[in-house]
Coordinates of C-alpha atoms and ligand atoms in Angstrom, one line a residue:
X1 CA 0.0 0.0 0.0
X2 CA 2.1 2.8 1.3
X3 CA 5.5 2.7 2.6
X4 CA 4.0 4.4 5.8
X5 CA 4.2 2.3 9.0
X6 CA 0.6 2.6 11.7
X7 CA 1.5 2.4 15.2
X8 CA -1.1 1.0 17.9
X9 CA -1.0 1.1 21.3
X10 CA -3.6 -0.5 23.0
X11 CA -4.3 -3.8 21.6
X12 CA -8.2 -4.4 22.7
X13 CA -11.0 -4.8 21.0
X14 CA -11.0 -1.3 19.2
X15 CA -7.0 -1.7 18.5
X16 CA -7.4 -5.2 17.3
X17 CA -10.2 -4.4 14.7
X18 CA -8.2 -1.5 13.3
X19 CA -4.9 -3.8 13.2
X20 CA -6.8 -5.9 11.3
X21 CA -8.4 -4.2 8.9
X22 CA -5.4 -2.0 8.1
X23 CA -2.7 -4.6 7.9
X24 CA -5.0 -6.2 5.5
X25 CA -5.2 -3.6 3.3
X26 CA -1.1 -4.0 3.0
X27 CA 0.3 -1.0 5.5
X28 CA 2.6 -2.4 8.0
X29 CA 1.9 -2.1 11.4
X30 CA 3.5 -2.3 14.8
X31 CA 1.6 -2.2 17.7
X32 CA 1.9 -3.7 21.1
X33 CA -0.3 -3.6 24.6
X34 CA 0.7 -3.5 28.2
X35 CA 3.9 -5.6 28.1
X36 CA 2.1 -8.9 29.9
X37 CA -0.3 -9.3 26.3
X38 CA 3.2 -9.6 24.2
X39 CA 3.3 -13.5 24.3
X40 CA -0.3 -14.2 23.9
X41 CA -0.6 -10.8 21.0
X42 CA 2.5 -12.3 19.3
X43 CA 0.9 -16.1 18.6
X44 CA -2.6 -14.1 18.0
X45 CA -1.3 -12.0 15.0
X46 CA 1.6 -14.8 14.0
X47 CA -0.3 -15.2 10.7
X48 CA -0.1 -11.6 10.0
X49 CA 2.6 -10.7 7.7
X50 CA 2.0 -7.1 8.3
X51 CA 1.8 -7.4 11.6
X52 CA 4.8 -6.7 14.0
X53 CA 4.0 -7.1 17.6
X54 CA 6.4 -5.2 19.7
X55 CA 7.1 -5.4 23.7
X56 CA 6.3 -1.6 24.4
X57 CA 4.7 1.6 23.1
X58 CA 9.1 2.9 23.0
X59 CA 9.0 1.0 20.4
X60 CA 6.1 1.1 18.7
X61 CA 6.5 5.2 19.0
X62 CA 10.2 5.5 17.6
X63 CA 9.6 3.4 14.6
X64 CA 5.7 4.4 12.9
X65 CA 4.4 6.9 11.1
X66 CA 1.2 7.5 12.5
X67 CA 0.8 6.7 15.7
X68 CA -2.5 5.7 17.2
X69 CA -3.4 5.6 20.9
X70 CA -6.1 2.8 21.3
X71 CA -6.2 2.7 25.2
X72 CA -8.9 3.7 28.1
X73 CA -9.4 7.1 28.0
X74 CA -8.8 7.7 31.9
X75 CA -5.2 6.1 31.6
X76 CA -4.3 8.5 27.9
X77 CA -2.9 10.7 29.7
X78 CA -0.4 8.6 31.5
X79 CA 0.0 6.2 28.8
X80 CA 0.6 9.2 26.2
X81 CA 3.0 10.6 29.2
X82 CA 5.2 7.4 29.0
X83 CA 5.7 6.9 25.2
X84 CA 5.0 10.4 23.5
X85 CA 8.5 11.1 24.2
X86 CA 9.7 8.4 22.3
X87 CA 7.3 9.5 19.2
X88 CA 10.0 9.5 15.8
X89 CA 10.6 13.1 14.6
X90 CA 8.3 14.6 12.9
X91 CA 5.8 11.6 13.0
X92 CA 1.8 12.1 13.2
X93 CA -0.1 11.3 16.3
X94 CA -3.6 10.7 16.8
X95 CA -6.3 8.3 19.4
X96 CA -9.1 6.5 19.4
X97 CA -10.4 7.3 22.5
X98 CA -14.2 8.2 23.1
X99 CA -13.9 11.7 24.7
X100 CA -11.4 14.4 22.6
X101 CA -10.7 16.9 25.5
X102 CA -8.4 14.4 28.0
X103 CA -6.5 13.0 24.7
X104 CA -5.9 16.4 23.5
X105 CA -4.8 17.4 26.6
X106 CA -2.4 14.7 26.8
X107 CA -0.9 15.5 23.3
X108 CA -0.5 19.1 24.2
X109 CA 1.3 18.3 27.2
X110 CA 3.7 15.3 26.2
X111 CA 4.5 15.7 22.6
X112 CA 7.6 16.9 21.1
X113 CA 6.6 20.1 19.2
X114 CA 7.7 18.7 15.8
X115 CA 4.7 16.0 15.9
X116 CA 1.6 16.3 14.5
X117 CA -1.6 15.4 15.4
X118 CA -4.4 13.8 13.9
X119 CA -7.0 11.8 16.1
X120 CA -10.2 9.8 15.0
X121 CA -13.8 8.1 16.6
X122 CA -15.0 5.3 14.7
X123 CA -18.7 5.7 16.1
X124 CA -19.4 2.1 16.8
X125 CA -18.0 -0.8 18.7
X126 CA -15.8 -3.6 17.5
X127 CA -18.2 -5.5 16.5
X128 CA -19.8 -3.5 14.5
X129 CA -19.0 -3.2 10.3
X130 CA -17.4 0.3 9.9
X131 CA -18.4 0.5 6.2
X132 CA -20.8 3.2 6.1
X133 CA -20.1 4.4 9.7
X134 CA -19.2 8.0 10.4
X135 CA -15.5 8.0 11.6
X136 CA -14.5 11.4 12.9
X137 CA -10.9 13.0 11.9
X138 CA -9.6 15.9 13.6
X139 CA -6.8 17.5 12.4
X140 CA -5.9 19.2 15.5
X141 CA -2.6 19.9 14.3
X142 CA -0.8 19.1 11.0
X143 CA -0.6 19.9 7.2
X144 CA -2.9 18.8 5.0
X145 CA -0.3 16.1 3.8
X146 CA -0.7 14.6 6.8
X147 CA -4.7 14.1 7.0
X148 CA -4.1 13.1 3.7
X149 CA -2.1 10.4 5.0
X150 CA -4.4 9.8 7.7
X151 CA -7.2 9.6 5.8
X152 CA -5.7 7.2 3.0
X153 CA -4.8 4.6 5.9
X154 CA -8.6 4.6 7.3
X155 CA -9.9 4.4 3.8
X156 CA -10.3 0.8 4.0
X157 CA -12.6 1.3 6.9
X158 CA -15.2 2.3 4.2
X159 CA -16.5 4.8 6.9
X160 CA -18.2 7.8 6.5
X161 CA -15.3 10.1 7.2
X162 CA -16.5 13.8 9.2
X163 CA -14.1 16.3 10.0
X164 CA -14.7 17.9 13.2
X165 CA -12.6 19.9 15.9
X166 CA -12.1 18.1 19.4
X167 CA -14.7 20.8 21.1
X168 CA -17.4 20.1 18.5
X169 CA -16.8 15.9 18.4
X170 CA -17.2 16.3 22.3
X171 CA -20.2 18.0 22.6
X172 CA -22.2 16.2 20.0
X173 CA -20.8 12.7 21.3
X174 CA -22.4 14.4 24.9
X175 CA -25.4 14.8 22.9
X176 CA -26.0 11.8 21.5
X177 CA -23.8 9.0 22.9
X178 CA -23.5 9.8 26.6
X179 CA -27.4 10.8 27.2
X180 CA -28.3 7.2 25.3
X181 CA -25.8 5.2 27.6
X182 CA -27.9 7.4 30.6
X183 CA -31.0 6.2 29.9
X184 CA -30.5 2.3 29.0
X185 CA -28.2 2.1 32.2
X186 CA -30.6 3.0 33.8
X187 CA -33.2 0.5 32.6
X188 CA -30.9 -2.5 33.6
X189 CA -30.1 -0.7 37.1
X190 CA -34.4 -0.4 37.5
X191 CA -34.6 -4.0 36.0
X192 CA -32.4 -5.2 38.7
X193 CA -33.2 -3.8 41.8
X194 CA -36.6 -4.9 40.7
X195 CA -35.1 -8.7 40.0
X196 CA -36.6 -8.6 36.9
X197 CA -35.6 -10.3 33.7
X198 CA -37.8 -8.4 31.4
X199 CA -37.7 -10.5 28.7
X200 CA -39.4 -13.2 31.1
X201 CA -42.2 -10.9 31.5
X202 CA -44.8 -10.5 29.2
X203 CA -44.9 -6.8 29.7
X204 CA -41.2 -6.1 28.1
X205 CA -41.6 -8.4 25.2
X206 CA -42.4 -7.3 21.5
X207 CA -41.9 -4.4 19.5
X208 CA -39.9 -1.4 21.1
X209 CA -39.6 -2.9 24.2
X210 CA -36.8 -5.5 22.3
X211 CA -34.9 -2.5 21.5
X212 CA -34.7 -1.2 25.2
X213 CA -33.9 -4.7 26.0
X214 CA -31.1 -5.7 23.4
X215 CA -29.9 -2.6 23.8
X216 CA -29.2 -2.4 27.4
X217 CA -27.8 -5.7 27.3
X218 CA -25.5 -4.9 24.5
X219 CA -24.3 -2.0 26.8
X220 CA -24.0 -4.1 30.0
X221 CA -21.8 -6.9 27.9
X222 CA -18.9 -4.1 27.4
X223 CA -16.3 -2.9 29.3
X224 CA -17.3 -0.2 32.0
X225 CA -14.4 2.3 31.3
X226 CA -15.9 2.7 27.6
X227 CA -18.9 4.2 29.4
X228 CA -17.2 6.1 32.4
X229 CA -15.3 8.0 30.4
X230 CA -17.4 8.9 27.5
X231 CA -19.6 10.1 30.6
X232 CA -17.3 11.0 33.0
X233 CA -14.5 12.8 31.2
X234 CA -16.3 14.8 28.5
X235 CA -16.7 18.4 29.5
X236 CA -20.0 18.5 28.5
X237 CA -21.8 15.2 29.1
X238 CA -22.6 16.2 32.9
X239 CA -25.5 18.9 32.2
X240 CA -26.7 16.2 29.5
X241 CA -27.1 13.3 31.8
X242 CA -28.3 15.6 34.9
X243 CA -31.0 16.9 32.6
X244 CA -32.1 13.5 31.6
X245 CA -32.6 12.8 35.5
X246 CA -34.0 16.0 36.2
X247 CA -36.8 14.8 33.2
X248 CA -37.3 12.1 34.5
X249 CA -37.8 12.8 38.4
X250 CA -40.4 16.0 36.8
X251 CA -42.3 13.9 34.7
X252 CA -42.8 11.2 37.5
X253 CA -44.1 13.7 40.2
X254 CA -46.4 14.6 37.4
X255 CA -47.6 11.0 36.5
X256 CA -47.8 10.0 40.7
X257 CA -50.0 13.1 41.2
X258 CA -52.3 12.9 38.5
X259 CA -51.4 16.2 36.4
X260 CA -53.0 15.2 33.2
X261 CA -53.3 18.9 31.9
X262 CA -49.7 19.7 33.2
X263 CA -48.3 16.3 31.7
X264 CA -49.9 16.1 28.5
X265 CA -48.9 20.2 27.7
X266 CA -45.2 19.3 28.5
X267 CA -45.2 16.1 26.5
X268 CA -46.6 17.8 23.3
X269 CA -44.4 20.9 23.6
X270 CA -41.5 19.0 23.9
X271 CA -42.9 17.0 20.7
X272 CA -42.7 19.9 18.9
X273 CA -39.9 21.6 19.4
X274 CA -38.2 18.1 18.8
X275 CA -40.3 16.7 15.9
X276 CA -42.9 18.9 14.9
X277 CA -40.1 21.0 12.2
X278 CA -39.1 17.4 11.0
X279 CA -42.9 16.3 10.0
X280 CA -43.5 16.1 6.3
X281 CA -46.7 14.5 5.2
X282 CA -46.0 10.8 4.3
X283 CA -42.9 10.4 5.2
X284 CA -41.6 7.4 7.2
X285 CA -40.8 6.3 10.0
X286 CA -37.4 5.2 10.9
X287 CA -39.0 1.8 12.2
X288 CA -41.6 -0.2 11.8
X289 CA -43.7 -2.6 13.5
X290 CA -42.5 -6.0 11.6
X291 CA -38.7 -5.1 11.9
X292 CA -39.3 -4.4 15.6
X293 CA -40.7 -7.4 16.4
X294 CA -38.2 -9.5 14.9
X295 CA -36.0 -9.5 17.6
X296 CA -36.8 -10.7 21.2
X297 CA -35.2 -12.4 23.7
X298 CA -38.4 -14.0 24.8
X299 CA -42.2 -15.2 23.0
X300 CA -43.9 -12.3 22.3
X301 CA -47.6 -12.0 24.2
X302 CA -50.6 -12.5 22.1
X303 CA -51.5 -9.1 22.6
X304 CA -49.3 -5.9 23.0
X305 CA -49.1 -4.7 26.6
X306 CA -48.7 -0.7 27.6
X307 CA -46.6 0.9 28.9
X308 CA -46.2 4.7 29.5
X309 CA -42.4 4.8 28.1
X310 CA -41.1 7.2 31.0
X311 CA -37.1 6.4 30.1
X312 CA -38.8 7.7 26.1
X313 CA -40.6 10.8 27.4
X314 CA -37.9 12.0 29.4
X315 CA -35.2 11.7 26.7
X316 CA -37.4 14.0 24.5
X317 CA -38.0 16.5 27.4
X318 CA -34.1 16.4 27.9
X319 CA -33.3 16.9 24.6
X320 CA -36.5 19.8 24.1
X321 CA -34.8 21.2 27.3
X322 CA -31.6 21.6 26.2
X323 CA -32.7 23.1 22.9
X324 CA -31.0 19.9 21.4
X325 CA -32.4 18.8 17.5
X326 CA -31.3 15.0 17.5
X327 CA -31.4 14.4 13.6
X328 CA -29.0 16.9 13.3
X329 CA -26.7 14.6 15.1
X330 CA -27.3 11.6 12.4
X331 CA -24.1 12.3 10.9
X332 CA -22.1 11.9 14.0
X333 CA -24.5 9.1 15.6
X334 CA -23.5 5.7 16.4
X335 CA -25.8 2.7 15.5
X336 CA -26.9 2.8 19.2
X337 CA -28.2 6.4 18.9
X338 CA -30.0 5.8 15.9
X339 CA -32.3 3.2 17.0
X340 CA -32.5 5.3 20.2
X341 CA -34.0 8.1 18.3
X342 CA -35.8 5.6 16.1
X343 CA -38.3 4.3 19.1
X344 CA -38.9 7.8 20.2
X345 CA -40.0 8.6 17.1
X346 CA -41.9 5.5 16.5
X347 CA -44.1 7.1 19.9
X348 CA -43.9 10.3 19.1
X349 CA -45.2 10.2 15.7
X350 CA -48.2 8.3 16.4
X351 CA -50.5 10.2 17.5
X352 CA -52.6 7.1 19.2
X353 CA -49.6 5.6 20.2
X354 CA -48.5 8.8 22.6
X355 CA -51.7 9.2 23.5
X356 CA -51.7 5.5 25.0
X357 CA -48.7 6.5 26.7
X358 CA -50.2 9.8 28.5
X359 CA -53.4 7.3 29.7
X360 CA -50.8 5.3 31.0
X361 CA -48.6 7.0 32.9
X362 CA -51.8 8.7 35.0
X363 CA -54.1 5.4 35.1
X364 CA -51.8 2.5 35.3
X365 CA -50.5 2.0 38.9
X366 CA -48.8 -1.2 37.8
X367 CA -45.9 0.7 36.4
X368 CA -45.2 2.7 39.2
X369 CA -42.9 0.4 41.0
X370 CA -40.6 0.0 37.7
X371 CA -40.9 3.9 37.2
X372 CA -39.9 4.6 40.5
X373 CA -36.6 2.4 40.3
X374 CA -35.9 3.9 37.3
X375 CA -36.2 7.6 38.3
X376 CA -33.8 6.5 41.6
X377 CA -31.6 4.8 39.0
X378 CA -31.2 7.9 36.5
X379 CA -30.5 10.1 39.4
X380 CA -27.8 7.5 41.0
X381 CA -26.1 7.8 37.8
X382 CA -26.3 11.3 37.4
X383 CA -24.8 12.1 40.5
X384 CA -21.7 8.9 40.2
X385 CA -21.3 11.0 36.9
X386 CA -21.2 14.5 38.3
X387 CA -18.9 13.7 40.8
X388 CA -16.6 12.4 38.6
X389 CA -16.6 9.1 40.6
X390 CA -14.8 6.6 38.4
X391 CA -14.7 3.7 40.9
X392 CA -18.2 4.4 42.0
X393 CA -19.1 4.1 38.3
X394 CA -17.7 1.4 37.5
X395 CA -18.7 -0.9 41.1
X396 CA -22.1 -0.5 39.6
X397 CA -21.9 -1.0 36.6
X398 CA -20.0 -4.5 36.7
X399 CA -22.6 -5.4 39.9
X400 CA -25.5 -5.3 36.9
X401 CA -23.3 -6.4 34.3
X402 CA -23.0 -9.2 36.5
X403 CA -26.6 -10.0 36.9
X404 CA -27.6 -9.8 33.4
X405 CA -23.9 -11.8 32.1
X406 CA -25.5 -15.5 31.7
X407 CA -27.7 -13.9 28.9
X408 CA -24.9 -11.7 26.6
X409 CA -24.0 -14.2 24.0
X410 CA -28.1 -14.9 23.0
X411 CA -28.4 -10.9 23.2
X412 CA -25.0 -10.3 21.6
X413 CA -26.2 -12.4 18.3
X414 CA -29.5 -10.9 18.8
X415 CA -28.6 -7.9 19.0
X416 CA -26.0 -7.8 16.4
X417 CA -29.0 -9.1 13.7
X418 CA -30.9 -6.1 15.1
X419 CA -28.4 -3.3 14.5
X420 CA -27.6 -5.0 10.7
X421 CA -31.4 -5.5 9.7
X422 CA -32.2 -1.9 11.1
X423 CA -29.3 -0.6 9.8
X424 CA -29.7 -1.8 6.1
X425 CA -33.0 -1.2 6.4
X426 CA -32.5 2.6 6.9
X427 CA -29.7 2.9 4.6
X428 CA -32.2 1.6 2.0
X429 CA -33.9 4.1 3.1
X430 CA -31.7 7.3 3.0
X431 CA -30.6 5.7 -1.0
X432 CA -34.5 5.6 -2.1
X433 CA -35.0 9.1 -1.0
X434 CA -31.8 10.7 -2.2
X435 CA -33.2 8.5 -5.2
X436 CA -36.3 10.9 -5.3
Ligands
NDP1 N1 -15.5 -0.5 22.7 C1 -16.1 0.3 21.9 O1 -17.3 0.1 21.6 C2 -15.4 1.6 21.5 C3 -14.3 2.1 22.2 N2 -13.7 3.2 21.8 C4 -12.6 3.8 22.5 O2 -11.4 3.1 22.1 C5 -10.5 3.0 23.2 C6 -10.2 1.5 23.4 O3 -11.4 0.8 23.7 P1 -11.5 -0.8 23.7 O4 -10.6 -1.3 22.7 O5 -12.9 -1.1 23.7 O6 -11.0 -1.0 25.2 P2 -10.0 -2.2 25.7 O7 -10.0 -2.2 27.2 O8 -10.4 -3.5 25.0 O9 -8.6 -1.8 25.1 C7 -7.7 -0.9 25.7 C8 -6.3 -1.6 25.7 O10 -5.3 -0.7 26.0 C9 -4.4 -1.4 26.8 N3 -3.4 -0.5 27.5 C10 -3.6 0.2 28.7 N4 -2.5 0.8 29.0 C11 -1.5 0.5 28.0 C12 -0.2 0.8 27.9 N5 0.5 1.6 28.7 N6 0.5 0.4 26.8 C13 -0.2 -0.4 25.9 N7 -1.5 -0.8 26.0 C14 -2.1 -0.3 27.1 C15 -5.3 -2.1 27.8 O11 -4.6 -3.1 28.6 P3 -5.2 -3.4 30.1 O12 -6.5 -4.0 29.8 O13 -4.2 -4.3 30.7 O14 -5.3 -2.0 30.8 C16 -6.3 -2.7 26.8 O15 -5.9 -4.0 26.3 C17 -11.2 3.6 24.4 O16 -10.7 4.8 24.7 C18 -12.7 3.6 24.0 O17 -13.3 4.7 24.7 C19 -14.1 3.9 20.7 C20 -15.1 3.4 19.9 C21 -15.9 2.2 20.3
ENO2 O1 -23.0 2.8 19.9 C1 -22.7 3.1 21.1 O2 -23.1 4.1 21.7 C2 -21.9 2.1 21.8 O3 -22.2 1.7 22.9 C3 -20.6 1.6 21.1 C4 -19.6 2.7 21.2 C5 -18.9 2.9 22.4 C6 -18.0 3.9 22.4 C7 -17.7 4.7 21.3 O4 -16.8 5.6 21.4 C8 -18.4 4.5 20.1 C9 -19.4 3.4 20.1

């Protein structure tokens, strides 16, 4: 391919896919982990021609072109501390991490001055195919050459590629990706407290209810630091995920003291300021009944229970709060996101359907226990998150991800199907109506 050589440090799951994918497209690469993974990395990639596993990120640093930080985002700093110094003259330097503003910070502070800098987000998980996927690629600080460069190696991603400045990628990823992560965490916290498996009960099976399910699970089944510090250590996730509890707790008080007229008024005017610009007469939905159903965990009930969608209403209150348009995030949204937004939608544009959810939340008193775990669950988070309370974060999170661990490989391979059904489905979509 070139006669450039791609440095990774940080052989997981992100740094594996992109050794993968890149060697195989003929640029060499050297990359290594922590110094304990260089037996068991070196017989992994021993097929690999391209592939050089080295002992350390010295090494790595001294001899690659562009240099690619794949590690948790609450150890760049140190990491980048250790080997930036070693970084080969005039060599390009860039990271993978979920949150711009720490990795920046890092580069700032422990580069030699004659490196450049170029970072990227692939806006999905490992698993995940990046063809079609926005990647994001900052040039924070280099010459065009050197994107150039940058971009040519990530070309056989197939992504989508955006170019965005570290403040901008961190305050839509806010927007989108750490407000999602709120609100599923938060269903598996309310779904344990209440010992619940929901796709044992009748209730939680069918339709959008597989999405909140798969979803959460799919969430639970990765690693906690992913989450923590797309949460913890963006600058502007905090007000995000304190206004999604703040929705939350409001629209509760409402539903447990019977404000219909109160309830109702906020629902719609959030609806509007959210979807009512978006509405154009026949145009569809991003999801649909059939494709929904396809994927459960559990057999669906002959008939389709209610349910008054509380973790839904309150994301659309947050976002109506915060003055925050969610489809002009699509081109930065991960596959998560997008079925996140696709479920709201699915309530919010039918009319019945919202209506349903209104009745519900004021009639239904079988919710209420559910409701109220959740609302203790969002505000739990919120304040691990505020506080910037990485150990607390993460003692919860692997105490559900424990509960929930005997099903990941079923929802794994369910929920993988999901995302590529839902995600052809919509590109299919976007082509017929660019096709118009
Ligand atoms: N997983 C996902 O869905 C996505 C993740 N990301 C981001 O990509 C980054 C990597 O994530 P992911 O691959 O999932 O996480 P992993 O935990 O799988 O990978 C991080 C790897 O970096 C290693 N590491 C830590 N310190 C060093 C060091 N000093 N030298 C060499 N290697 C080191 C870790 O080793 P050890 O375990 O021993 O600490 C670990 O193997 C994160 O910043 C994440 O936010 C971005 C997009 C998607
Ligand atoms: O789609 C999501 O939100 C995920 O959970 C996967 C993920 C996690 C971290 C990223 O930086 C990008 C994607």
């Amino acid at each position: 391919m070139g006669d450039a050589v791609v440095g990774i440090i940080g052989m997981g799951d992100m740094g594996k896919m992109y050794a993968r994918r890149i060697s195989d497209a003929g640029w060499k690469v050297h990359a290594c982990d922590v110094p304990e993974q260089y037996e068991t990395l070196t017989s992994e990639f021993s097929n690999r021609k391209n592939v050089s596993i080295l002992e350390n990120g010295h090494l790595v640093s001294r001899s690659s072109d562009w240099i690619m930080y794949s590690v948790e985002a609450k150890n760049i700093d140190a990491v980048v501390r250790t080997y930036g110094p070693s970084t080969k003259m005039g060599a390009i330097v860039g990271g993978q991490t979920s949150t711009k503003a720490p990795e920046i910070a890092a580069f700032e502070k422990h580069l030699p001055p004659d490196v450049e800098i170029v970072s990227c987000h692939s806006l999905h998980g490992p698993g995940v195919n990046p063809k079609g996927q926005p990647l994001v690629i900052i040039n924070h600080r280099a010459s065009q050459k050197s994107v150039k460069l940058v971009e040519r190696i990530l070309s056989c991603l197939e992504s989508k590629v955006v170019p965005l400045s570290a403040e901008k990628h961190d305050r839509i990823t806010a927007d989108t990706q750490a407000v999602t992560h709120a609100a599923f965490l938060s269903m598996g916290t309310a779904w344990q407290a209440n010992k619940q498996f929901p796709w044992e009960i009748p209730r939680y099976i069918g339709g959008i209810e597989n999405v909140k399910i798969n979803l959460t699970l799919r969430i639970y089944s990765n690693k906690w630091h992913v989450y923590a510090g797309l949460a913890i250590l963006n600058p502007s996730a905090k007000a995000q995920i304190r206004q999604y509890a703040e929705s939350v707790t409001e629209l509760f008080k409402l539903m447990l003291a019977g404000h219909r007229k109160e309830l109702t008024e906020r629902v719609h005017a959030a609806r509007a300021a959210v979807f009512g610009k978006q509405r154009v007469e026949g145009e569809q939905l991003l999801l649909d009944d059939e494709l929904l159903d396809r994927f459960s965990l559990g057999d669906k009930p002959a008939q389709r229970v209610k349910n008054n969608h509380l973790s839904l209403l309150a994301m659309v209150d947050c976002w109506y709060k915060l003055g925050i348009v969610p489809y002009d995030h699509m081109i930065c949204s991960t596959p998560l996101f997008r079925l996140w937004l696709g479920i709201t939608e699915y309530v919010y544009r039918n009319e019945e359907l919202l209506a349903e959810c209104i009745d519900t939340a004021l009639d239904d008193n079988s919710f209420r226990a559910d409701d109220l775990e959740f609302t203790f669950a969002a505000r739990d988070w919120s304040e691990r998150v505020s506080l910037g309370n990485m150990d607390g974060y993460r003692e919860k999170f692997e105490r559900i991800q424990n509960y929930f661990k005997p099903r990941f490989p079923e929802a794994t391979k369910v929920g993988n199907e999901m995302i590529k059904t839902i995600e052809e489905n919509l590109n299919s979509r976007r082509s017929q109506s660019a096709a118009l």
